[in-house]
PDB file of C-alpha atoms in Angstrom:
ATOM      1  CA  ALA O   1     -13.722  46.816  -5.112  1.00 45.00           C
ATOM      2  CA  ALA O   2     -12.429  47.165  -1.605  1.00 46.00           C
ATOM      3  CA  LEU O   3     -14.907  44.536  -0.386  1.00 43.00           C
ATOM      4  CA  ARG O   4     -14.271  42.003  -3.151  1.00 49.00           C
ATOM      5  CA  ALA O   5     -10.786  41.018  -1.973  1.00 48.00           C
ATOM      6  CA  PRO O   6     -11.899  40.007   1.535  1.00 51.00           C
ATOM      7  CA  LEU O   7     -14.902  38.162   0.085  1.00 52.00           C
ATOM      8  CA  CYS O   8     -12.719  36.177  -2.321  1.00 50.00           C
ATOM      9  CA  ALA O   9     -10.371  35.281   0.492  1.00 55.00           C
ATOM     10  CA  LEU O  10     -13.275  34.087   2.622  1.00 55.00           C
ATOM     11  CA  LEU O  11     -14.650  31.987  -0.251  1.00 54.00           C
ATOM     12  CA  CYS O  12     -11.257  30.333  -0.796  1.00 51.00           C
ATOM     13  CA  LEU O  13     -10.967  29.525   2.887  1.00 55.00           C
ATOM     14  CA  ALA O  14     -14.488  28.097   2.908  1.00 54.00           C
ATOM     15  CA  ARG O  15     -13.751  25.884  -0.071  1.00 55.00           C
ATOM     16  CA  ALA O  16     -10.526  24.682   1.508  1.00 49.00           C
ATOM     17  CA  ALA O  17     -12.346  23.916   4.755  1.00 49.00           C
ATOM     18  CA  ALA O  18     -15.072  22.059   2.861  1.00 45.00           C
ATOM     19  CA  ALA O  19     -12.453  20.049   0.975  1.00 46.00           C
ATOM     20  CA  ARG O  20     -10.800  19.118   4.256  1.00 52.00           C
ATOM     21  CA  ALA O  21     -14.097  18.167   5.860  1.00 49.00           C
ATOM     22  CA  LYS O  22     -15.102  15.990   2.914  1.00 60.00           C
ATOM     23  CA  PRO O  23     -14.048  12.398   3.562  1.00 72.00           C
ATOM     24  CA  SER O  24     -11.462  11.007   1.202  1.00 76.00           C
ATOM     25  CA  PRO O  25     -12.737   8.352  -1.232  1.00 84.00           C
ATOM     26  CA  VAL O  26      -9.440   6.508  -0.867  1.00 89.00           C
ATOM     27  CA  LYS O  27      -9.643   3.573   1.541  1.00 91.00           C
ATOM     28  CA  VAL O  28      -6.842   3.012   4.038  1.00 90.00           C
ATOM     29  CA  LEU O  29      -5.743  -0.631   4.371  1.00 88.00           C
ATOM     30  CA  SER O  30      -4.036  -2.236   7.337  1.00 85.00           C
ATOM     31  CA  ASP O  31      -2.290  -5.559   7.915  1.00 81.00           C
ATOM     32  CA  GLY O  32      -5.449  -7.209   9.182  1.00 79.00           C
ATOM     33  CA  MET O  33      -7.506  -6.154   6.140  1.00 81.00           C
ATOM     34  CA  TRP O  34      -5.377  -7.703   3.405  1.00 79.00           C
ATOM     35  CA  ARG O  35      -7.805 -10.596   2.831  1.00 82.00           C
ATOM     36  CA  GLU O  36     -10.313  -8.085   1.464  1.00 85.00           C
ATOM     37  CA  LEU O  37      -8.018  -7.795  -1.561  1.00 84.00           C
ATOM     38  CA  LEU O  38      -8.852 -11.391  -2.503  1.00 84.00           C
ATOM     39  CA  GLN O  39     -12.385 -10.328  -3.494  1.00 84.00           C
ATOM     40  CA  ASP O  40     -13.709  -7.822  -6.024  1.00 87.00           C
ATOM     41  CA  GLU O  41     -11.411  -5.387  -7.888  1.00 91.00           C
ATOM     42  CA  TRP O  42      -8.862  -3.119  -6.246  1.00 92.00           C
ATOM     43  CA  MET O  43      -6.222  -0.527  -7.078  1.00 93.00           C
ATOM     44  CA  VAL O  44      -3.789  -0.209  -4.177  1.00 93.00           C
ATOM     45  CA  GLU O  45      -1.029   2.370  -3.756  1.00 94.00           C
ATOM     46  CA  PHE O  46       1.924   1.724  -1.429  1.00 93.00           C
ATOM     47  CA  TYR O  47       3.462   4.979  -0.243  1.00 93.00           C
ATOM     48  CA  ALA O  48       5.484   6.612   2.517  1.00 91.00           C
ATOM     49  CA  PRO O  49       4.875  10.088   3.995  1.00 90.00           C
ATOM     50  CA  TRP O  50       8.497  11.123   3.433  1.00 91.00           C
ATOM     51  CA  CYS O  51       8.503  10.147  -0.276  1.00 91.00           C
ATOM     52  CA  PRO O  52       8.300  13.203  -2.664  1.00 92.00           C
ATOM     53  CA  ALA O  53       7.025  11.078  -5.574  1.00 92.00           C
ATOM     54  CA  CYS O  54       4.238   9.761  -3.357  1.00 91.00           C
ATOM     55  CA  GLU O  55       3.230  13.317  -2.430  1.00 92.00           C
ATOM     56  CA  ASN O  56       3.024  14.252  -6.118  1.00 93.00           C
ATOM     57  CA  LEU O  57       0.833  11.226  -6.802  1.00 93.00           C
ATOM     58  CA  GLN O  58      -1.702  11.904  -4.034  1.00 93.00           C
ATOM     59  CA  PRO O  59      -3.836  14.534  -5.900  1.00 92.00           C
ATOM     60  CA  GLU O  60      -4.164  12.302  -8.977  1.00 94.00           C
ATOM     61  CA  TRP O  61      -4.930   9.297  -6.788  1.00 94.00           C
ATOM     62  CA  GLU O  62      -7.656  11.197  -4.954  1.00 93.00           C
ATOM     63  CA  LYS O  63      -9.253  12.270  -8.267  1.00 93.00           C
ATOM     64  CA  PHE O  64      -9.101   8.693  -9.544  1.00 94.00           C
ATOM     65  CA  ALA O  65     -10.756   7.438  -6.348  1.00 93.00           C
ATOM     66  CA  GLU O  66     -13.748   9.691  -7.046  1.00 92.00           C
ATOM     67  CA  TRP O  67     -14.392   7.575 -10.160  1.00 91.00           C
ATOM     68  CA  GLY O  68     -14.059   4.320  -8.239  1.00 89.00           C
ATOM     69  CA  GLU O  69     -17.756   3.809  -7.654  1.00 88.00           C
ATOM     70  CA  ASP O  70     -18.598   4.390 -11.336  1.00 89.00           C
ATOM     71  CA  LEU O  71     -15.850   2.029 -12.482  1.00 90.00           C
ATOM     72  CA  GLY O  72     -16.673  -0.616  -9.895  1.00 90.00           C
ATOM     73  CA  VAL O  73     -13.176  -0.589  -8.411  1.00 92.00           C
ATOM     74  CA  ASN O  74     -11.983  -0.020  -4.841  1.00 92.00           C
ATOM     75  CA  VAL O  75      -9.193   2.533  -4.593  1.00 94.00           C
ATOM     76  CA  ALA O  76      -6.961   2.170  -1.533  1.00 93.00           C
ATOM     77  CA  LYS O  77      -3.563   3.109  -0.138  1.00 93.00           C
ATOM     78  CA  VAL O  78      -1.110   1.582   2.321  1.00 91.00           C
ATOM     79  CA  ASP O  79       1.422   3.451   4.442  1.00 91.00           C
ATOM     80  CA  VAL O  80       4.463   1.147   4.469  1.00 88.00           C
ATOM     81  CA  THR O  81       5.871   2.856   7.568  1.00 87.00           C
ATOM     82  CA  GLU O  82       2.772   1.919   9.572  1.00 85.00           C
ATOM     83  CA  GLN O  83       1.834  -1.393   7.925  1.00 84.00           C
ATOM     84  CA  PRO O  84       5.037  -3.435   7.492  1.00 82.00           C
ATOM     85  CA  GLY O  85       3.102  -6.693   7.179  1.00 79.00           C
ATOM     86  CA  LEU O  86       1.417  -5.621   3.930  1.00 82.00           C
ATOM     87  CA  SER O  87       4.605  -4.215   2.451  1.00 79.00           C
ATOM     88  CA  GLY O  88       6.262  -7.550   3.250  1.00 80.00           C
ATOM     89  CA  ARG O  89       3.517  -9.531   1.522  1.00 82.00           C
ATOM     90  CA  PHE O  90       3.991  -7.531  -1.680  1.00 82.00           C
ATOM     91  CA  ILE O  91       7.804  -7.093  -1.366  1.00 81.00           C
ATOM     92  CA  ILE O  92       7.697  -3.322  -1.867  1.00 84.00           C
ATOM     93  CA  THR O  93      11.154  -2.188  -3.006  1.00 83.00           C
ATOM     94  CA  ALA O  94      10.227   1.125  -4.670  1.00 86.00           C
ATOM     95  CA  LEU O  95       7.831   3.938  -3.837  1.00 88.00           C
ATOM     96  CA  PRO O  96       5.203   4.589  -4.914  1.00 91.00           C
ATOM     97  CA  THR O  97       4.130   1.104  -6.038  1.00 92.00           C
ATOM     98  CA  ILE O  98       0.653   0.390  -7.404  1.00 94.00           C
ATOM     99  CA  TYR O  99      -0.987  -3.033  -7.629  1.00 92.00           C
ATOM    100  CA  HIS O 100      -4.153  -4.118  -9.406  1.00 93.00           C
ATOM    101  CA  CYS O 101      -6.055  -6.884  -7.606  1.00 90.00           C
ATOM    102  CA  LYS O 102      -8.994  -8.786  -9.041  1.00 89.00           C
ATOM    103  CA  ASP O 103     -10.475 -12.046  -7.740  1.00 82.00           C
ATOM    104  CA  GLY O 104      -7.266 -13.090  -6.022  1.00 81.00           C
ATOM    105  CA  GLU O 105      -4.928 -12.240  -8.942  1.00 87.00           C
ATOM    106  CA  PHE O 106      -2.324  -9.513  -8.453  1.00 89.00           C
ATOM    107  CA  ARG O 107      -0.669  -7.429 -11.172  1.00 91.00           C
ATOM    108  CA  ARG O 108       1.784  -4.579 -10.826  1.00 91.00           C
ATOM    109  CA  TYR O 109       0.789  -1.340 -12.529  1.00 93.00           C
ATOM    110  CA  GLN O 110       3.625   0.316 -14.449  1.00 90.00           C
ATOM    111  CA  GLY O 111       1.788   2.904 -16.558  1.00 89.00           C
ATOM    112  CA  ALA O 112       1.486   6.674 -16.298  1.00 91.00           C
ATOM    113  CA  ARG O 113       0.547   8.091 -12.902  1.00 92.00           C
ATOM    114  CA  THR O 114      -2.371  10.256 -13.968  1.00 92.00           C
ATOM    115  CA  LYS O 115      -6.088  10.090 -13.375  1.00 92.00           C
ATOM    116  CA  ALA O 116      -6.834   9.500 -17.061  1.00 93.00           C
ATOM    117  CA  ALA O 117      -4.315   6.637 -17.247  1.00 94.00           C
ATOM    118  CA  PHE O 118      -5.796   4.979 -14.195  1.00 94.00           C
ATOM    119  CA  ILE O 119      -9.332   5.283 -15.555  1.00 93.00           C
ATOM    120  CA  ASN O 120      -8.345   3.818 -18.938  1.00 93.00           C
ATOM    121  CA  PHE O 121      -6.487   0.995 -17.219  1.00 93.00           C
ATOM    122  CA  ILE O 122      -9.730  -0.095 -15.537  1.00 93.00           C
ATOM    123  CA  SER O 123     -12.363   0.816 -18.131  1.00 91.00           C
ATOM    124  CA  ASP O 124     -10.437  -0.647 -21.109  1.00 90.00           C
ATOM    125  CA  GLU O 125      -9.304  -3.665 -19.049  1.00 89.00           C
ATOM    126  CA  GLU O 126      -5.666  -3.011 -19.888  1.00 90.00           C
ATOM    127  CA  TRP O 127      -4.712  -5.104 -16.866  1.00 89.00           C
ATOM    128  CA  LYS O 128      -5.457  -8.272 -18.882  1.00 89.00           C
ATOM    129  CA  SER O 129      -2.273  -7.701 -20.909  1.00 90.00           C
ATOM    130  CA  ILE O 130      -0.128  -7.918 -17.741  1.00 90.00           C
ATOM    131  CA  GLU O 131       1.022 -11.288 -16.465  1.00 88.00           C
ATOM    132  CA  PRO O 132      -0.251 -11.877 -12.901  1.00 86.00           C
ATOM    133  CA  VAL O 133       2.118 -12.530 -10.036  1.00 83.00           C
ATOM    134  CA  SER O 134       3.026 -16.203  -9.599  1.00 76.00           C
ATOM    135  CA  SER O 135       1.145 -18.109  -6.920  1.00 71.00           C
ATOM    136  CA  TRP O 136       4.479 -18.731  -5.174  1.00 72.00           C
ATOM    137  CA  PHE O 137       4.886 -14.995  -4.646  1.00 69.00           C
ATOM    138  CA  GLY O 138       1.224 -14.153  -4.099  1.00 67.00           C
ATOM    139  CA  PRO O 139       0.268 -12.385  -0.858  1.00 71.00           C
ATOM    140  CA  SER O 140      -1.612 -15.442   0.373  1.00 68.00           C
ATOM    141  CA  SER O 141       1.279 -17.896  -0.188  1.00 65.00           C
ATOM    142  CA  PHE O 142       3.327 -19.379   2.646  1.00 68.00           C
ATOM    143  CA  LEU O 143       6.470 -17.624   1.415  1.00 69.00           C
ATOM    144  CA  MET O 144       4.892 -14.172   1.456  1.00 67.00           C
ATOM    145  CA  SER O 145       3.243 -14.849   4.817  1.00 68.00           C
ATOM    146  CA  SER O 146       6.710 -15.612   6.192  1.00 69.00           C
ATOM    147  CA  MET O 147       8.036 -12.404   4.657  1.00 69.00           C
ATOM    148  CA  SER O 148       5.188 -10.475   6.261  1.00 60.00           C
ATOM    149  CA  ALA O 149       6.073 -11.919   9.671  1.00 67.00           C
ATOM    150  CA  LEU O 150       9.739 -11.044   9.089  1.00 68.00           C
ATOM    151  CA  PHE O 151       8.878  -7.428   8.208  1.00 67.00           C
ATOM    152  CA  LYS O 152       6.714  -7.152  11.316  1.00 67.00           C
ATOM    153  CA  LEU O 153       9.545  -8.531  13.444  1.00 68.00           C
ATOM    154  CA  SER O 154      12.006  -6.027  11.979  1.00 68.00           C
ATOM    155  CA  MET O 155       9.608  -3.158  12.685  1.00 68.00           C
ATOM    156  CA  TRP O 156       9.099  -4.417  16.245  1.00 69.00           C
ATOM    157  CA  ILE O 157      12.869  -4.553  16.779  1.00 71.00           C
ATOM    158  CA  ARG O 158      13.181  -1.014  15.440  1.00 68.00           C
ATOM    159  CA  HIS O 159      10.513   0.286  17.828  1.00 65.00           C
ATOM    160  CA  GLY O 160      12.104  -1.627  20.701  1.00 76.00           C
ATOM    161  CA  HIS O 161      15.496  -0.141  19.942  1.00 69.00           C
ATOM    162  CA  GLY O 162      14.016   3.339  19.887  1.00 74.00           C
ATOM    163  CA  TYR O 163      12.227   2.741  23.188  1.00 72.00           C
ATOM    164  CA  LEU O 164      15.399   1.501  24.900  1.00 76.00           C
ATOM    165  CA  THR O 165      17.602   4.317  23.639  1.00 79.00           C
ATOM    166  CA  GLU O 166      15.183   7.260  23.759  1.00 76.00           C
ATOM    167  CA  ASN O 167      12.773   6.523  26.604  1.00 77.00           C
ATOM    168  CA  LEU O 168      14.985   4.502  28.956  1.00 77.00           C
ATOM    169  CA  GLY O 169      18.229   6.273  28.109  1.00 79.00           C
ATOM    170  CA  ILE O 170      20.184   3.071  27.436  1.00 80.00           C
ATOM    171  CA  PRO O 171      23.213   3.629  25.176  1.00 82.00           C
ATOM    172  CA  VAL O 172      23.176   2.215  21.679  1.00 78.00           C
ATOM    173  CA  TRP O 173      25.702  -0.522  22.495  1.00 79.00           C
ATOM    174  CA  GLY O 174      23.570  -1.525  25.483  1.00 78.00           C
ATOM    175  CA  SER O 175      20.510  -1.896  23.255  1.00 76.00           C
ATOM    176  CA  TYR O 176      22.529  -4.034  20.834  1.00 77.00           C
ATOM    177  CA  ALA O 177      23.710  -6.184  23.761  1.00 82.00           C
ATOM    178  CA  VAL O 178      20.115  -6.697  24.944  1.00 78.00           C
ATOM    179  CA  PHE O 179      18.941  -7.787  21.511  1.00 72.00           C
ATOM    180  CA  GLY O 180      22.021 -10.002  21.080  1.00 81.00           C
ATOM    181  CA  LEU O 181      21.391 -11.837  24.352  1.00 82.00           C
ATOM    182  CA  ALA O 182      17.705 -12.194  23.507  1.00 80.00           C
ATOM    183  CA  THR O 183      18.628 -13.671  20.121  1.00 80.00           C
ATOM    184  CA  LEU O 184      21.008 -16.183  21.731  1.00 83.00           C
ATOM    185  CA  PHE O 185      18.393 -17.210  24.289  1.00 81.00           C
ATOM    186  CA  LEU O 186      15.680 -17.662  21.665  1.00 80.00           C
ATOM    187  CA  GLY O 187      18.090 -19.625  19.461  1.00 85.00           C
ATOM    188  CA  MET O 188      18.916 -21.962  22.348  1.00 85.00           C
ATOM    189  CA  VAL O 189      15.221 -22.510  23.133  1.00 86.00           C
ATOM    190  CA  LEU O 190      14.369 -23.182  19.494  1.00 83.00           C
ATOM    191  CA  GLY O 191      17.333 -25.572  19.199  1.00 86.00           C
ATOM    192  CA  LEU O 192      16.156 -27.580  22.222  1.00 84.00           C
ATOM    193  CA  MET O 193      12.643 -27.730  20.811  1.00 85.00           C
ATOM    194  CA  MET O 194      13.934 -28.993  17.455  1.00 84.00           C
ATOM    195  CA  VAL O 195      16.049 -31.670  19.163  1.00 83.00           C
ATOM    196  CA  PHE O 196      13.046 -32.782  21.222  1.00 81.00           C
ATOM    197  CA  LEU O 197      10.814 -32.985  18.151  1.00 82.00           C
ATOM    198  CA  ALA O 198      13.482 -34.851  16.177  1.00 81.00           C
ATOM    199  CA  ASP O 199      13.887 -37.358  19.021  1.00 78.00           C
ATOM    200  CA  CYS O 200      10.114 -37.893  19.144  1.00 81.00           C
ATOM    201  CA  ILE O 201       9.769 -38.336  15.383  1.00 82.00           C
ATOM    202  CA  CYS O 202      12.979 -40.334  14.801  1.00 78.00           C
ATOM    203  CA  PRO O 203      14.014 -41.990  18.096  1.00 73.00           C
ATOM    204  CA  SER O 204      17.576 -43.224  18.548  1.00 65.00           C
ATOM    205  CA  LYS O 205      18.502 -46.898  17.973  1.00 63.00           C
ATOM    206  CA  ARG O 206      18.732 -47.762  21.636  1.00 60.00           C
ATOM    207  CA  HIS O 207      15.041 -46.892  22.047  1.00 54.00           C
ATOM    208  CA  ARG O 208      13.886 -48.750  18.963  1.00 55.00           C
ATOM    209  CA  PRO O 209      12.498 -52.282  19.340  1.00 57.00           C
ATOM    210  CA  PRO O 210      14.639 -54.979  17.666  1.00 57.00           C
ATOM    211  CA  GLN O 211      13.431 -55.782  14.200  1.00 58.00           C
ATOM    212  CA  PRO O 212      14.039 -59.072  12.366  1.00 58.00           C
ATOM    213  CA  ARG O 213      16.559 -58.837   9.600  1.00 58.00           C
ATOM    214  CA  LYS O 214      15.417 -59.623   6.138  1.00 53.00           C
ATOM    215  CA  GLN O 215      17.158 -62.656   4.667  1.00 51.00           C
ATOM    216  CA  GLY O 216      17.713 -63.444   1.061  1.00 53.00           C
ATOM    217  CA  PRO O 217      16.683 -66.745  -0.569  1.00 58.00           C
ATOM    218  CA  GLU O 218      20.239 -68.185  -0.450  1.00 59.00           C
ATOM    219  CA  SER O 219      20.725 -67.481   3.262  1.00 61.00           C
ATOM    220  CA  ALA O 220      17.274 -68.888   3.982  1.00 62.00           C
ATOM    221  CA  HIS O 221      18.163 -72.105   2.105  1.00 65.00           C
ATOM    222  CA  LEU O 222      21.436 -72.446   4.032  1.00 68.00           C
ATOM    223  CA  LEU O 223      19.652 -71.939   7.324  1.00 64.00           C
ATOM    224  CA  LYS O 224      17.089 -74.553   6.349  1.00 67.00           C
ATOM    225  CA  ASN O 225      19.830 -77.116   5.536  1.00 70.00           C
ATOM    226  CA  ARG O 226      21.628 -76.315   8.773  1.00 72.00           C
ATOM    227  CA  TYR O 227      18.396 -76.746  10.696  1.00 65.00           C
ATOM    228  CA  GLU O 228      17.780 -80.146   9.072  1.00 71.00           C
ATOM    229  CA  GLU O 229      21.326 -81.271   9.889  1.00 70.00           C
ATOM    230  CA  GLN O 230      20.874 -80.220  13.500  1.00 69.00           C
ATOM    231  CA  GLU O 231      17.626 -82.165  13.655  1.00 66.00           C
ATOM    232  CA  GLY O 232      19.389 -85.248  12.224  1.00 63.00           C
ATOM    233  CA  ASP O 233      22.206 -84.970  14.768  1.00 60.00           C
ATOM    234  CA  GLU O 234      19.740 -84.563  17.578  1.00 58.00           C
ATOM    235  CA  GLY O 235      17.879 -87.679  16.321  1.00 57.00           C
ATOM    236  CA  ASP O 236      21.066 -89.783  16.341  1.00 55.00           C
ATOM    237  CA  ILE O 237      22.004 -88.532  19.773  1.00 56.00           C
ATOM    238  CA  SER O 238      18.549 -89.349  21.083  1.00 55.00           C
ATOM    239  CA  ASP O 239      18.746 -92.918  19.663  1.00 56.00           C
ATOM    240  CA  ASP O 240      22.130 -93.533  21.313  1.00 57.00           C
ATOM    241  CA  GLU O 241      20.860 -92.188  24.573  1.00 60.00           C
ATOM    242  CA  THR O 242      17.788 -94.405  24.342  1.00 60.00           C
ATOM    243  CA  GLU O 243      19.923 -97.503  23.806  1.00 61.00           C
ATOM    244  CA  ARG O 244      22.167 -96.560  26.733  1.00 66.00           C
ATOM    245  CA  LYS O 245      19.185 -96.039  28.972  1.00 58.00           C
ATOM    246  CA  GLU O 246      17.651 -99.391  28.003  1.00 59.00           C
ATOM    247  CA  GLY O 247      20.994-101.153  28.631  1.00 58.00           C
ATOM    248  CA  SER O 248      21.360 -99.554  32.010  1.00 57.00           C
ATOM    249  CA  ARG O 249      17.858-100.597  32.888  1.00 56.00           C
ATOM    250  CA  ARG O 250      18.564-104.207  31.974  1.00 56.00           C
ATOM    251  CA  ASP O 251      21.733-104.175  34.021  1.00 54.00           C
ATOM    252  CA  SER O 252      20.106-102.628  37.056  1.00 51.00           C
ATOM    253  CA  SER O 253      16.960-104.802  37.062  1.00 48.00           C
ATOM    254  CA  PRO O 254      16.993-107.813  39.573  1.00 50.00           C
ATOM    255  CA  SER O 255      15.895-110.263  36.883  1.00 47.00           C
ATOM    256  CA  GLY O 256      18.760-109.315  34.745  1.00 44.00           C
ATOM    257  CA  VAL O 257      21.522-110.025  37.285  1.00 44.00           C
ATOM    258  CA  ARG O 258      24.013-112.475  35.861  1.00 49.00           C
ATOM    259  CA  GLN O 259      24.604-115.599  37.991  1.00 49.00           C
ATOM    260  CA  ARG O 260      27.967-117.259  37.858  1.00 50.00           C
ATOM    261  CA  PRO O 261      27.813-121.059  37.438  1.00 52.00           C
ATOM    262  CA  VAL O 262      28.785-122.839  40.627  1.00 49.00           C
ATOM    263  CA  PRO O 263      31.050-125.846  39.915  1.00 52.00           C
ATOM    264  CA  SER O 264      29.770-129.191  41.209  1.00 51.00           C
ATOM    265  CA  ALA O 265      31.529-130.821  44.095  1.00 47.00           C
ATOM    266  CA  ALA O 266      34.214-133.363  43.097  1.00 48.00           C
ATOM    267  CA  PRO O 267      33.417-137.047  43.943  1.00 50.00           C
ATOM    268  CA  LEU O 268      35.094-138.321  47.065  1.00 45.00           C
ATOM    269  CA  GLU O 269      37.808-140.932  46.445  1.00 47.00           C
ATOM    270  CA  LYS O 270      37.445-144.267  48.176  1.00 45.00           C
ATOM    271  CA  SER O 271      40.172-145.159  50.465  1.00 38.00           C
TER     272      SER O 271
END
């Protein structure tokens, strides 16, 4: 009896060590692996290490993952504190959050958080009764890609703030001033780029070549009449000029010089 207690303790420690050494069947996803969700069938848990509800779910999730190979489903988890891009793509607002993914369609699981409930959800295809997420809000849409980039930027700013205040010893107001100046500089650069692109796409009027104005049928008819009248006036003017030129030629020619008649001498009277 005295030896049984130490032996039981050793067996418990050995089992615990074996459990720790055994690799977890739950896959860990990162931001760069999200495209794998577009193929096959997945059950994905979004969690945070500091969340008590997530800690309570982990044993059931591990047991469910052991059935993943038999059910033909990939069981995975995402740490939102380490992978902000994925949490931004799915707009995670509560923890833990579970999504079912199959062939590019995404549905949010809202059932019981037990191994049996998860198994029934897959084996009985209960996910078919849930409306999939709209394509506008799907992880592969442009909107969710923008949200993912925004979440990554916010996480980068958070790490940068921590580095400035903790590692470099800059006060909090100094870190805010640095980020404020950086934001102003980036805004100015982006504004100049937008103005340049707008000027290239839609140049100002002074750079545009002159374009003929479109005329209506009435204005075209009036212009035609005015043009005909101008032609008639030019014809009359040209005829008058022609007559003047011909008259001047006749006057200036030697054959056309007028000779005055010379009176004949009067007869001499006889004395």
